[in-house]
CSV table of C-alpha atoms in Angstrom, one decimal:
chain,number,residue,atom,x,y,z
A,1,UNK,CA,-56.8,-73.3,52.9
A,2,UNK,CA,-56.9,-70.6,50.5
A,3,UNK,CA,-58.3,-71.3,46.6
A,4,UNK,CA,-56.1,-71.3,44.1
A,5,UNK,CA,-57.1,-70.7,40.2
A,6,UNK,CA,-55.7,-71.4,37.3
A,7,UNK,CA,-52.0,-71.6,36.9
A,8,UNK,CA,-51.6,-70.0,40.2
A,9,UNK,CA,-49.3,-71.3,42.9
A,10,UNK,CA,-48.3,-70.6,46.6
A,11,UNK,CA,-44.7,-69.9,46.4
A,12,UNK,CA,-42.5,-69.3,50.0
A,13,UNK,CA,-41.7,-65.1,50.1
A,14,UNK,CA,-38.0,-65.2,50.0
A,15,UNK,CA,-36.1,-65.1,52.9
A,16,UNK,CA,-39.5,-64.6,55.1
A,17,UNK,CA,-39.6,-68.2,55.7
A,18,UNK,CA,-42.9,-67.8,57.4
A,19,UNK,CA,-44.9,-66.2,55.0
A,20,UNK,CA,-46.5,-67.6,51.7
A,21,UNK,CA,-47.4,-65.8,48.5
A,22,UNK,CA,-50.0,-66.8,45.3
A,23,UNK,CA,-48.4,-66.1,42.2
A,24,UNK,CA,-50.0,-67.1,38.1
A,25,UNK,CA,-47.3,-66.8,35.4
A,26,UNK,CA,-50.1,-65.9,33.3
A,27,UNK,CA,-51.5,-63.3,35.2
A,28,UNK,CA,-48.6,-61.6,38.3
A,29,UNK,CA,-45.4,-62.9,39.6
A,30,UNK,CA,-43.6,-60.6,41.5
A,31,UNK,CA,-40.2,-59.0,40.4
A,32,UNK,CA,-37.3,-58.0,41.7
A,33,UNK,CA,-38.3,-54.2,41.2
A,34,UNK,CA,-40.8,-54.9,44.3
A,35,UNK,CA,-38.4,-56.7,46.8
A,36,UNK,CA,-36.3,-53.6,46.0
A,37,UNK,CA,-38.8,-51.1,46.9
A,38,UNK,CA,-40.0,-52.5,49.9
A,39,UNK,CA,-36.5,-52.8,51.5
A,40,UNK,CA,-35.1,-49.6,50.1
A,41,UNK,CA,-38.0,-47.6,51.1
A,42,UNK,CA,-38.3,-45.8,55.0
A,43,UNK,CA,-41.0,-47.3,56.8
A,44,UNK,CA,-42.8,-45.8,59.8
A,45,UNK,CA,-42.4,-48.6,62.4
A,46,UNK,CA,-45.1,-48.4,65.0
A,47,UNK,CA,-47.2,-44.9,64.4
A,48,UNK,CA,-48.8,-44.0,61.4
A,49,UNK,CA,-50.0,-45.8,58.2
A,50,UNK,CA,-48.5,-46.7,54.9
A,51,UNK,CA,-50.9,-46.9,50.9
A,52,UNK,CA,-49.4,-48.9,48.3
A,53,UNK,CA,-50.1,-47.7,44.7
A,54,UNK,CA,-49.9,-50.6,42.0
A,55,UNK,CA,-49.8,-53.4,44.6
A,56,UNK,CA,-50.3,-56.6,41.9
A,57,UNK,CA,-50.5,-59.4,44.0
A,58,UNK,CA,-50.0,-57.0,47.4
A,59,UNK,CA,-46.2,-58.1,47.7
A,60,UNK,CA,-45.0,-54.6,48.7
A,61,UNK,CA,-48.1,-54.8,51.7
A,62,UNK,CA,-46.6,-58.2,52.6
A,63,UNK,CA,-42.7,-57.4,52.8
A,64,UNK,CA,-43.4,-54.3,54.7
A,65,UNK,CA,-45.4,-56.1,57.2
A,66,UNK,CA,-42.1,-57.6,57.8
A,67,UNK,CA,-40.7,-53.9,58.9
A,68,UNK,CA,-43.8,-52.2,60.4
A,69,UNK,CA,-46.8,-52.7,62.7
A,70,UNK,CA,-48.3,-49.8,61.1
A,71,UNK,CA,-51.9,-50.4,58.9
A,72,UNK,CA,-51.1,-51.4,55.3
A,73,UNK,CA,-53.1,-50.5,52.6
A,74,UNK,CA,-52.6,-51.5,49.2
A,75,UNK,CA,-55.0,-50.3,45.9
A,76,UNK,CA,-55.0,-52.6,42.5
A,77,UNK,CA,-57.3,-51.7,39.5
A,78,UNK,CA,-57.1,-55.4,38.1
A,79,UNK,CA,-60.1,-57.3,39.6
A,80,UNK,CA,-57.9,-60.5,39.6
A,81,UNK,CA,-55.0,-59.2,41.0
A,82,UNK,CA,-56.7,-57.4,43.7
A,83,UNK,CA,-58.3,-60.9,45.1
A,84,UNK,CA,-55.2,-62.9,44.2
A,85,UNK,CA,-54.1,-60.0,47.3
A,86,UNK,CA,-57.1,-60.3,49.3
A,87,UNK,CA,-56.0,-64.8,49.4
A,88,UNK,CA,-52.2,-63.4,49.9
A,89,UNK,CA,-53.4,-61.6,52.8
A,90,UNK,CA,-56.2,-64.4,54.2
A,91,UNK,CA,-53.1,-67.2,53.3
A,92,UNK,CA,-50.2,-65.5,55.9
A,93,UNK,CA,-52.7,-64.0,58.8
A,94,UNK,CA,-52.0,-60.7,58.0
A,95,UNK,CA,-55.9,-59.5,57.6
A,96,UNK,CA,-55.3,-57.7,61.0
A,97,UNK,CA,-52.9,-55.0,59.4
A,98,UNK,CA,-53.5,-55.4,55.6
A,99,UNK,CA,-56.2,-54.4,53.5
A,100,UNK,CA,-56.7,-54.2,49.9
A,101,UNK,CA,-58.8,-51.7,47.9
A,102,UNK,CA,-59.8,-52.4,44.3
A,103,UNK,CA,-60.1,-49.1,42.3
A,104,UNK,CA,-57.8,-46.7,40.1
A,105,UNK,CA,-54.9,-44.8,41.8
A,106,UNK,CA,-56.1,-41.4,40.7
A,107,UNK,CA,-59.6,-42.1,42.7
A,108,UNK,CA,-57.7,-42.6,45.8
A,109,UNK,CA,-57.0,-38.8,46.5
A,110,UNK,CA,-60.9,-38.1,46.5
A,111,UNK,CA,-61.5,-41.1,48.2
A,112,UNK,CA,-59.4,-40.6,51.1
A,113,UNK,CA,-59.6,-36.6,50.8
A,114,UNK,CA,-57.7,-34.8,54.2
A,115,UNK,CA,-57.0,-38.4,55.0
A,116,UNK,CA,-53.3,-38.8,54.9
A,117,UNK,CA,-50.4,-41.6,54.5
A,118,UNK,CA,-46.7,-41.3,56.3
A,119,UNK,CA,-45.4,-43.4,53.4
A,120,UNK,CA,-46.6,-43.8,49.9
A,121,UNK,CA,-45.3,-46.7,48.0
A,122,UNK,CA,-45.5,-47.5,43.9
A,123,UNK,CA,-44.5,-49.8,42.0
A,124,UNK,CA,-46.0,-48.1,38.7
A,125,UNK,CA,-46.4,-49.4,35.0
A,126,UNK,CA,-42.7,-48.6,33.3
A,127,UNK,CA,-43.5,-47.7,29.9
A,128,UNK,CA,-45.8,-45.2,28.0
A,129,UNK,CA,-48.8,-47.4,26.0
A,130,UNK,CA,-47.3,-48.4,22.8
A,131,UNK,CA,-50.2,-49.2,19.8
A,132,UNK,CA,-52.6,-51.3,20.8
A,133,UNK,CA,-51.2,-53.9,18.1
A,134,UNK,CA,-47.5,-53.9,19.7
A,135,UNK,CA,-49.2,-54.3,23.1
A,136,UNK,CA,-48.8,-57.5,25.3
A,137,UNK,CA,-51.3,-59.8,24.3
A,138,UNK,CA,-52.4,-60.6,28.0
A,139,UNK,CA,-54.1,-57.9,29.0
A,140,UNK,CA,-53.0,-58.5,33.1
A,141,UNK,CA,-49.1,-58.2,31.8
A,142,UNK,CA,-49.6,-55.2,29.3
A,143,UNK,CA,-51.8,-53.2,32.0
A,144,UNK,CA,-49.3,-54.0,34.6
A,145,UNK,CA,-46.3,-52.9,32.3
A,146,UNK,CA,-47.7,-50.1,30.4
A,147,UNK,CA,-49.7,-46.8,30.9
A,148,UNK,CA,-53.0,-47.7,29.9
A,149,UNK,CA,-54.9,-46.6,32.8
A,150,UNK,CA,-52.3,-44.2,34.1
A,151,UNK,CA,-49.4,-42.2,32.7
A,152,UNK,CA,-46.2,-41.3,35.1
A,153,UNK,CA,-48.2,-37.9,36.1
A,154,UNK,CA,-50.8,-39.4,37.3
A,155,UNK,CA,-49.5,-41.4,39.4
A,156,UNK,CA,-46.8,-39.0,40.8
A,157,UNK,CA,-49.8,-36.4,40.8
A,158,UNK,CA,-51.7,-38.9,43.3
A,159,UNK,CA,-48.7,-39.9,45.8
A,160,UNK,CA,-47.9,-36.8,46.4
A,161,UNK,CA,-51.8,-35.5,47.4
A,162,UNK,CA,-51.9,-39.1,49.5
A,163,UNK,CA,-48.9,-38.4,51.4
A,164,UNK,CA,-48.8,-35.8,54.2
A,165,UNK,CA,-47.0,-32.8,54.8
A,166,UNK,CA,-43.7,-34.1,55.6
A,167,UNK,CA,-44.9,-37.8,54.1
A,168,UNK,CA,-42.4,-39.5,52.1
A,169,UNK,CA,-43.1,-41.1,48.8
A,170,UNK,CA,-41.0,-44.2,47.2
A,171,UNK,CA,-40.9,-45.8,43.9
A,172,UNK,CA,-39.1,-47.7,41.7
A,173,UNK,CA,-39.1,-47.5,38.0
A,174,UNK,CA,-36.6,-47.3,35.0
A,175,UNK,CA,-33.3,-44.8,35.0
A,176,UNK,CA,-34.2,-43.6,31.5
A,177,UNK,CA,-37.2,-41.9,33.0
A,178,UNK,CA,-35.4,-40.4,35.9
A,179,UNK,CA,-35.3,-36.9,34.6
A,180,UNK,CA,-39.1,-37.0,33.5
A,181,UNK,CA,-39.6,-38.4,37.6
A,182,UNK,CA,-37.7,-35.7,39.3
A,183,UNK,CA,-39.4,-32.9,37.3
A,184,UNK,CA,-42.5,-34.0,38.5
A,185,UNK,CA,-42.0,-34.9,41.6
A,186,UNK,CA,-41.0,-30.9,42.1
A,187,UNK,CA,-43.8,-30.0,40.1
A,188,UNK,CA,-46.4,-31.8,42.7
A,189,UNK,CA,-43.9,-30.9,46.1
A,190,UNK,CA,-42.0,-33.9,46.4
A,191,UNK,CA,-38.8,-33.3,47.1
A,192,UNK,CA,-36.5,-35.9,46.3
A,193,UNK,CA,-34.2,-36.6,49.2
A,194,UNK,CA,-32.7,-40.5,48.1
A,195,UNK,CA,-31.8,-42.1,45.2
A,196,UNK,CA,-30.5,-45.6,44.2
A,197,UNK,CA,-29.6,-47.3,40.9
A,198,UNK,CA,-29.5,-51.0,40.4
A,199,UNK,CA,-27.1,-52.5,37.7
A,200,UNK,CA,-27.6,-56.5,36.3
A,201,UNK,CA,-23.4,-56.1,37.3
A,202,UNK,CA,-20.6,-53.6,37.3
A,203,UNK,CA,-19.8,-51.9,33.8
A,204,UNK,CA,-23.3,-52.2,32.7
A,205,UNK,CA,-25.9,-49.6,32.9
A,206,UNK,CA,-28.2,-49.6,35.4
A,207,UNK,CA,-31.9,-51.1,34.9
A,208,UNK,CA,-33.2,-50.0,37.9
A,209,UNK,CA,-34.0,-46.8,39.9
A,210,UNK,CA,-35.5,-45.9,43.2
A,211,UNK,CA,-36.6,-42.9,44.6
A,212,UNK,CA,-37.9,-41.3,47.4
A,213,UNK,CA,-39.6,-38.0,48.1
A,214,UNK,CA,-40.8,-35.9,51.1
A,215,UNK,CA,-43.7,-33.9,50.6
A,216,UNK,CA,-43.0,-30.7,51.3
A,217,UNK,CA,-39.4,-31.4,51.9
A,218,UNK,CA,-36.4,-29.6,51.9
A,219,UNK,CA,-33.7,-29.5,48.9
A,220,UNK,CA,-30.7,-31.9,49.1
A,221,UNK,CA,-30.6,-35.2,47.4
A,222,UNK,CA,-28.5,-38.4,49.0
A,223,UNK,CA,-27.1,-40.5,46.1
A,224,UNK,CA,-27.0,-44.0,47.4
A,225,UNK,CA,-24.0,-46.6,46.9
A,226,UNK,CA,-24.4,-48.5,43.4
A,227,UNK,CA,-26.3,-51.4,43.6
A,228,UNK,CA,-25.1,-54.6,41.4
A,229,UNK,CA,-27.5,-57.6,41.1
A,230,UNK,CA,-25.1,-60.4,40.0
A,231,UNK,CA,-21.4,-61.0,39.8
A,232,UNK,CA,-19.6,-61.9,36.7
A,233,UNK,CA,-20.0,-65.5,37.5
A,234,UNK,CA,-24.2,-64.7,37.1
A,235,UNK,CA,-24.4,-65.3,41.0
A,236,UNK,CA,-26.4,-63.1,42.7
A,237,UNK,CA,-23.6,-60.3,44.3
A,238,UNK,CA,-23.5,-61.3,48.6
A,239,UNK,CA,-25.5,-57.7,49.0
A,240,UNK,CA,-28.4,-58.8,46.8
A,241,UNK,CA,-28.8,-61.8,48.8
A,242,UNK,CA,-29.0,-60.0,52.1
A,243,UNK,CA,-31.8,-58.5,50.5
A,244,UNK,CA,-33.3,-61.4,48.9
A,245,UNK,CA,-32.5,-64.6,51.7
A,246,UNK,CA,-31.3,-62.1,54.5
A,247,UNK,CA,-28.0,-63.8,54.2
């Protein structure tokens, strides 16, 4: 049995009624952001090897393991979230086809130098470091939501020299940032090839974007159906819970 510490908890992983996941309110829950990534996202299904940027408590690692036989790794800066994903790992079995890395996305280029990935995940910090005295008072939550040890650049800057010619890249992030995303995705030679948005329900904006790039890809963009999380009734709408339950 794995330790728990803390506030933490072993909660089931949605729909995969088989697999468990620690969680701390205090320190990383996973959102819906990440259960959107990992199922909108391509995944190579039996050859080559997927990195996931940003990977908290390693729930992006865990979902696609769902998809994919491929290697898994994921890379978190935060001590405690990184072995809060080494127990998430040890806790479903997985240590066969995860592994975790603790260290700062833009040391991952130079670490893994002409080593490449077929598919680059991130789920990065959303918003630009405000003043330190408007900041989250707990420093996991204001590291995980703001860019205090990476801005937007870096971290497109680093999935695109992880990801191979022909790689693609996926992230998920905030729609008022989408035209800061796609300029540099061209700037470092991602070409972005699919595009979602995610609205809380119909006539209200959208909250959520994902993305994916190919490295070295070819122009033309796919602009994916509308996405809407609950109904008017605040349900959640029957194609969020075939995400979410598989239902």
């Amino acid at each position: 049995m794995v330790q728990l510490y803390g506030d933490e908890r072993i909660d089931f992983l949605l729909a995969k009624e088989n697999m468990r996941i620690i969680q701390s309110p205090s320190v990383f829950a996973f959102s819906l952001d990440a259960v959107l990534l990992a199922d909108f996202t391509y995944v190579p299904k039996t050859r080559g090897k997927i990195l996931d940027l940003c990977t908290g408590n390693g729930v992006v690692p865990l979902f696609l393991s769902t998809r994919s036989s491929v290697p898994i790794t994921g890379v978190e800066i935060q001590e405690r979230l990184y072995d809060m994903a080494l127990r998430n790992i040890e806790l479903n079995e997985l240590g066969d086809q995860l592994d975790m890395i603790h260290g700062d996305l833009k040391d991952m280029p130079g670490h893994y130098g002409n080593d490449k990935f077929d598919l680059v995940t991130c789920n990065p910090p959303y918003f630009p470091t405000p003043k330190a005295d408007e900041q989250n008072l707990n420093e996991h939550l204001a590291i995980a939501r703001h860019e205090i040890h990476c801005s937007l650049e870096d971290v497109v800057e680093s999935c695109s020299r992880l990801a191979k010619s022909g790689g693609k890249v996926s992230m998920v992030h905030r729609p008022e940032r989408m035209v800061e995303i796609i300029q540099l995705f061209k700037k470092y030679k991602l070409e972005p090839k699919r595009m979602q948005l995610v609205y809380p329900k119909e006539r209200k904006e959208a909250n959520i974007l994902l993305i994916e790039g190919v490295r070295d890809g070819k122009p033309g963009l796919k602009i994916l159906p509308p996405l809407y999380a609950l109904t008017d009734d605040d349900e959640y709408t029957p194609e969020l819970r075939e995400i979410l339950y598989g239902e």
